[in-house]
Amino acid sequence: MLNVIIVDDEEFARSSLYFLLQENCENVRICGIAKSVDEARELLLNEDIDLIFLDIAMPGKNGFELIPDAKAHHAQVVFTTAFDQYALKAIKASALDYLLKPIDIDELRETVEKAAKLIKHNAPEADKSESLKQLASVLSDRSEIRKLSLPNGQGYTLIGVDEIIHIEADSNYSVFHLENREKITVSRILKDYEEILPDDQFVRIHKSSIVNLNYLKEYNSKNGLEVLLKNGEKIAVSRRRASVFVEKVKLYTSFTSEK
């Protein structure tokens, strides 16, 4: 049996993965569920854990900060995340595998089988390195991810990156303004999306705003620098971000004109 813990700050993600493991992986014993890195550290101290299913983007400490603890306790790590752009960093952190939410049952089974084989045979570092190479190969074969999975409380809403007009911060939430005029509010801070969206297309123009340059109609300095988007919305550009914004626009327009 594999002793497993689940680490995720989203209740739906925790319960969904718990159910999938219980129903599809007979060789798994779930020893605990944690909402944060600190809670996971407590579980590692009190249980002999073989495998950690670990979310990355969590409030406070992100999943990567648990890696040293996992290594110290000889536990394998499988990252579970809605952000595919973390893939390369996951490989560098020596993750056993990388599952994109919503988690596919067949991929989950394969991951558990892979973990069981490594742990059963006490695989040497060479075998683990080969496993990482295979993971890197699979991820590099994927075309650039152009979708986001936005948690909605009961599950996930899948949206295309190109559907996003702009994102605004609302305290610890982010509000997505979409091409179809729909708005989706997500319990993630704006910085999480600033880090994973393509930075040649999306620009943080204010502490509370990220805009998609695809929807930029004009910008001017009549009332301080502001942008006009194709949906008619006007958004101020902060002074400290103005020069970066202008440079990004220049690069973006020269790149799109070459296409």
Short mmCIF file of C-alpha atoms in Angstrom, two decimals:
data_model
loop_
_atom_site.label_atom_id
_atom_site.label_comp_id
_atom_site.label_asym_id
_atom_site.label_seq_id
_atom_site.Cartn_x
_atom_site.Cartn_y
_atom_site.Cartn_z
CA MET A 1 0.00 0.00 0.00
CA LEU A 2 1.09 3.56 -0.73
CA ASN A 3 0.66 6.04 2.11
CA VAL A 4 -0.61 9.23 0.49
CA ILE A 5 -1.47 12.78 1.52
CA ILE A 6 -3.37 15.41 -0.48
CA VAL A 7 -2.32 19.05 -0.18
CA ASP A 8 -4.63 21.66 -1.73
CA ASP A 9 -6.27 24.84 -0.47
CA GLU A 10 -9.45 24.30 -2.53
CA GLU A 11 -12.13 22.16 -0.89
CA PHE A 12 -13.51 20.88 -4.20
CA ALA A 13 -10.05 19.88 -5.43
CA ARG A 14 -9.30 18.02 -2.18
CA SER A 15 -12.57 16.11 -2.10
CA SER A 16 -12.49 15.37 -5.85
CA LEU A 17 -8.98 13.88 -5.72
CA TYR A 18 -9.84 11.94 -2.54
CA PHE A 19 -12.83 10.38 -4.32
CA LEU A 20 -10.83 9.57 -7.48
CA LEU A 21 -8.11 7.85 -5.47
CA GLN A 22 -10.59 5.90 -3.34
CA GLU A 23 -12.56 4.68 -6.34
CA ASN A 24 -9.72 3.96 -8.76
CA CYS A 25 -6.53 3.18 -6.85
CA GLU A 26 -6.86 0.17 -4.54
CA ASN A 27 -3.22 0.29 -3.47
CA VAL A 28 -3.54 3.77 -1.94
CA ARG A 29 -4.16 4.61 1.72
CA ILE A 30 -4.97 8.27 2.25
CA CYS A 31 -3.30 9.24 5.52
CA GLY A 32 -4.34 12.85 5.61
CA ILE A 33 -5.52 15.95 3.80
CA ALA A 34 -3.88 19.36 4.22
CA LYS A 35 -5.04 22.83 3.20
CA SER A 36 -1.58 24.39 3.32
CA VAL A 37 2.15 23.69 3.29
CA ASP A 38 2.31 24.09 7.08
CA GLU A 39 -0.43 21.50 7.61
CA ALA A 40 1.35 19.15 5.19
CA ARG A 41 4.57 19.49 7.18
CA GLU A 42 2.72 18.35 10.29
CA LEU A 43 1.43 15.28 8.45
CA LEU A 44 4.93 14.42 7.24
CA LEU A 45 6.21 14.56 10.82
CA ASN A 46 3.48 12.27 12.13
CA GLU A 47 3.02 9.79 9.27
CA ASP A 48 5.30 7.67 7.10
CA ILE A 49 4.30 9.11 3.73
CA ASP A 50 5.22 7.62 0.35
CA LEU A 51 3.45 9.99 -2.02
CA ILE A 52 2.24 13.60 -1.89
CA PHE A 53 -0.34 15.03 -4.28
CA LEU A 54 0.61 18.69 -4.08
CA ASP A 55 -1.10 21.80 -5.39
CA ILE A 56 1.22 24.64 -6.40
CA ALA A 57 -0.66 27.95 -6.20
CA MET A 58 -1.78 28.24 -2.58
CA PRO A 59 -2.09 31.29 -0.31
CA GLY A 60 0.90 31.90 1.93
CA LYS A 61 3.45 29.28 0.92
CA ASN A 62 3.26 27.70 -2.54
CA GLY A 63 3.71 24.00 -3.19
CA PHE A 64 7.36 24.29 -4.19
CA GLU A 65 8.21 25.26 -0.60
CA LEU A 66 7.24 21.77 0.57
CA ILE A 67 9.78 20.05 -1.70
CA PRO A 68 12.71 20.09 0.81
CA ASP A 69 10.44 18.50 3.44
CA ALA A 70 9.26 15.86 0.98
CA LYS A 71 12.85 14.98 0.10
CA ALA A 72 13.85 14.83 3.76
CA HIS A 73 11.07 12.31 4.40
CA HIS A 74 11.80 10.37 1.17
CA ALA A 75 8.32 11.06 -0.19
CA GLN A 76 7.59 11.28 -3.91
CA VAL A 77 5.74 14.39 -5.15
CA VAL A 78 3.05 14.65 -7.80
CA PHE A 79 2.07 18.22 -8.59
CA THR A 80 -1.63 18.87 -9.20
CA THR A 81 -2.37 22.27 -10.68
CA ALA A 82 -4.63 24.21 -12.99
CA PHE A 83 -1.59 26.13 -14.29
CA ASP A 84 0.28 24.20 -16.97
CA GLN A 85 2.92 26.92 -17.17
CA TYR A 86 4.48 25.56 -13.96
CA ALA A 87 5.58 22.40 -15.80
CA LEU A 88 9.23 23.29 -16.27
CA LYS A 89 9.64 24.33 -12.67
CA ALA A 90 7.99 21.07 -11.57
CA ILE A 91 10.59 19.09 -13.52
CA LYS A 92 13.42 21.07 -11.96
CA ALA A 93 11.94 20.32 -8.54
CA SER A 94 12.25 16.58 -9.36
CA ALA A 95 8.53 15.88 -9.23
CA LEU A 96 7.50 12.33 -9.98
CA ASP A 97 4.67 13.59 -12.16
CA TYR A 98 2.50 16.57 -13.02
CA LEU A 99 -1.29 16.33 -13.28
CA LEU A 100 -3.34 19.14 -14.77
CA LYS A 101 -6.72 19.88 -13.18
CA PRO A 102 -9.37 18.65 -13.72
CA ILE A 103 -7.50 15.39 -13.18
CA ASP A 104 -7.92 12.63 -15.73
CA ILE A 105 -8.63 9.20 -14.17
CA ASP A 106 -6.34 7.26 -16.52
CA GLU A 107 -3.46 9.69 -15.93
CA LEU A 108 -4.01 9.39 -12.18
CA ARG A 109 -3.86 5.58 -12.32
CA GLU A 110 -0.65 5.70 -14.37
CA THR A 111 0.93 8.08 -11.89
CA VAL A 112 0.06 5.88 -8.90
CA GLU A 113 1.43 2.81 -10.71
CA LYS A 114 4.65 4.68 -11.51
CA ALA A 115 5.03 5.68 -7.85
CA ALA A 116 4.35 2.14 -6.64
CA LYS A 117 7.06 0.68 -8.89
CA LEU A 118 9.66 3.24 -7.83
CA ILE A 119 8.93 2.78 -4.14
CA LYS A 120 8.60 -1.03 -4.25
CA HIS A 121 11.96 -1.48 -5.91
CA ASN A 122 13.58 1.36 -3.97
CA ALA A 123 14.58 2.77 -7.36
CA PRO A 124 18.06 4.22 -7.63
CA GLU A 125 18.57 7.84 -8.60
CA ALA A 126 19.29 6.82 -12.21
CA ASP A 127 15.78 5.37 -12.55
CA LYS A 128 14.26 8.46 -10.99
CA SER A 129 16.22 10.64 -13.41
CA GLU A 130 14.89 8.58 -16.31
CA SER A 131 11.37 9.10 -14.99
CA LEU A 132 11.99 12.84 -14.95
CA LYS A 133 13.30 12.74 -18.52
CA GLN A 134 10.12 10.97 -19.63
CA LEU A 135 8.02 13.60 -17.86
CA ALA A 136 10.01 16.38 -19.53
CA SER A 137 9.51 14.72 -22.91
CA VAL A 138 5.74 14.42 -22.45
CA LEU A 139 5.43 18.04 -21.37
CA SER A 140 7.60 19.36 -24.18
CA ASP A 141 5.40 17.56 -26.72
CA ARG A 142 2.38 19.56 -25.63
CA SER A 143 1.53 22.58 -27.72
CA GLU A 144 1.50 25.87 -25.84
CA ILE A 145 -1.34 25.82 -23.35
CA ARG A 146 -3.97 28.31 -24.34
CA LYS A 147 -6.58 27.55 -21.69
CA LEU A 148 -7.01 28.20 -17.99
CA SER A 149 -8.97 26.15 -15.46
CA LEU A 150 -10.71 28.60 -13.12
CA PRO A 151 -12.03 27.11 -9.84
CA ASN A 152 -15.69 27.98 -9.33
CA GLY A 153 -16.52 26.28 -6.04
CA GLN A 154 -18.28 23.28 -7.57
CA GLY A 155 -15.62 22.49 -10.16
CA TYR A 156 -13.72 24.35 -12.87
CA THR A 157 -14.60 26.69 -15.71
CA LEU A 158 -12.33 26.23 -18.72
CA ILE A 159 -11.65 29.42 -20.67
CA GLY A 160 -9.40 30.23 -23.58
CA VAL A 161 -6.59 32.66 -22.82
CA ASP A 162 -7.61 34.70 -25.87
CA GLU A 163 -11.12 35.16 -24.41
CA ILE A 164 -9.74 37.28 -21.55
CA ILE A 165 -10.07 41.03 -22.10
CA HIS A 166 -8.71 42.05 -18.73
CA ILE A 167 -8.48 40.88 -15.13
CA GLU A 168 -9.09 43.12 -12.15
CA ALA A 169 -8.16 42.60 -8.51
CA ASP A 170 -10.88 42.64 -5.89
CA SER A 171 -9.17 42.18 -2.54
CA ASN A 172 -7.97 38.53 -2.53
CA TYR A 173 -10.07 37.72 -5.59
CA SER A 174 -9.51 38.14 -9.33
CA VAL A 175 -12.35 39.08 -11.68
CA PHE A 176 -12.01 37.90 -15.28
CA HIS A 177 -13.72 40.07 -17.92
CA LEU A 178 -14.31 37.90 -20.97
CA GLU A 179 -14.96 38.53 -24.64
CA ASN A 180 -18.60 37.37 -24.32
CA ARG A 181 -19.09 40.01 -21.58
CA GLU A 182 -19.23 37.31 -18.90
CA LYS A 183 -17.41 37.94 -15.62
CA ILE A 184 -15.87 35.15 -13.55
CA THR A 185 -14.64 35.76 -10.02
CA VAL A 186 -11.90 33.48 -8.72
CA SER A 187 -10.45 33.20 -5.21
CA ARG A 188 -6.88 33.81 -6.38
CA ILE A 189 -4.83 36.97 -6.19
CA LEU A 190 -3.92 38.82 -9.37
CA LYS A 191 -0.20 38.01 -9.00
CA ASP A 192 -0.93 34.29 -9.51
CA TYR A 193 -2.24 35.03 -13.00
CA GLU A 194 0.40 37.62 -13.76
CA GLU A 195 3.01 34.89 -13.27
CA ILE A 196 1.46 32.30 -15.56
CA LEU A 197 -0.16 34.24 -18.41
CA PRO A 198 1.97 34.86 -21.54
CA ASP A 199 3.88 38.05 -20.73
CA ASP A 200 4.13 39.09 -24.37
CA GLN A 201 0.33 39.33 -24.52
CA PHE A 202 -0.76 40.23 -20.97
CA VAL A 203 0.52 43.30 -19.13
CA ARG A 204 0.05 44.38 -15.51
CA ILE A 205 -0.76 48.07 -15.93
CA HIS A 206 -1.87 48.78 -12.39
CA LYS A 207 -1.77 47.03 -9.01
CA SER A 208 -5.37 46.05 -9.69
CA SER A 209 -5.37 45.43 -13.48
CA ILE A 210 -3.95 43.10 -16.11
CA VAL A 211 -4.93 43.72 -19.74
CA ASN A 212 -4.78 41.55 -22.84
CA LEU A 213 -3.02 43.54 -25.56
CA ASN A 214 -5.21 41.79 -28.16
CA TYR A 215 -8.06 44.00 -26.93
CA LEU A 216 -6.15 47.26 -26.70
CA LYS A 217 -7.83 49.92 -28.86
CA GLU A 218 -5.82 52.98 -27.86
CA TYR A 219 -3.87 54.58 -25.03
CA ASN A 220 -3.40 58.24 -24.27
CA SER A 221 -2.18 60.64 -21.61
CA LYS A 222 -5.06 63.15 -21.59
CA ASN A 223 -5.96 62.41 -17.97
CA GLY A 224 -2.83 60.58 -16.96
CA LEU A 225 -1.98 57.51 -18.98
CA GLU A 226 -5.00 55.30 -19.57
CA VAL A 227 -5.99 52.54 -21.98
CA LEU A 228 -9.19 52.13 -23.94
CA LEU A 229 -10.13 48.52 -24.58
CA LYS A 230 -12.23 47.21 -27.46
CA ASN A 231 -15.17 46.57 -25.12
CA GLY A 232 -15.26 50.30 -24.30
CA GLU A 233 -13.71 50.11 -20.83
CA LYS A 234 -11.09 52.63 -19.78
CA ILE A 235 -8.41 51.63 -17.28
CA ALA A 236 -5.72 53.79 -15.73
CA VAL A 237 -2.05 52.89 -16.09
CA SER A 238 -0.04 53.57 -12.95
CA ARG A 239 2.97 55.85 -13.33
CA ARG A 240 5.42 53.21 -12.11
CA ARG A 241 4.19 50.75 -14.76
CA ALA A 242 3.80 53.22 -17.64
CA SER A 243 7.23 52.81 -19.24
CA VAL A 244 7.07 49.00 -19.12
CA PHE A 245 3.56 49.11 -20.61
CA VAL A 246 4.64 51.33 -23.51
CA GLU A 247 7.61 49.09 -24.28
CA LYS A 248 5.41 46.00 -24.19
CA VAL A 249 2.98 47.63 -26.63
CA LYS A 250 5.83 48.48 -29.01
CA LEU A 251 7.14 44.91 -28.91
CA TYR A 252 3.65 43.47 -29.29
CA THR A 253 2.68 45.65 -32.26
CA SER A 254 5.97 45.01 -34.09
CA PHE A 255 5.58 41.24 -33.51
CA THR A 256 1.94 41.10 -34.67
CA SER A 257 2.69 43.20 -37.75
CA GLU A 258 5.31 40.65 -38.77
CA LYS A 259 2.84 37.76 -38.65
#
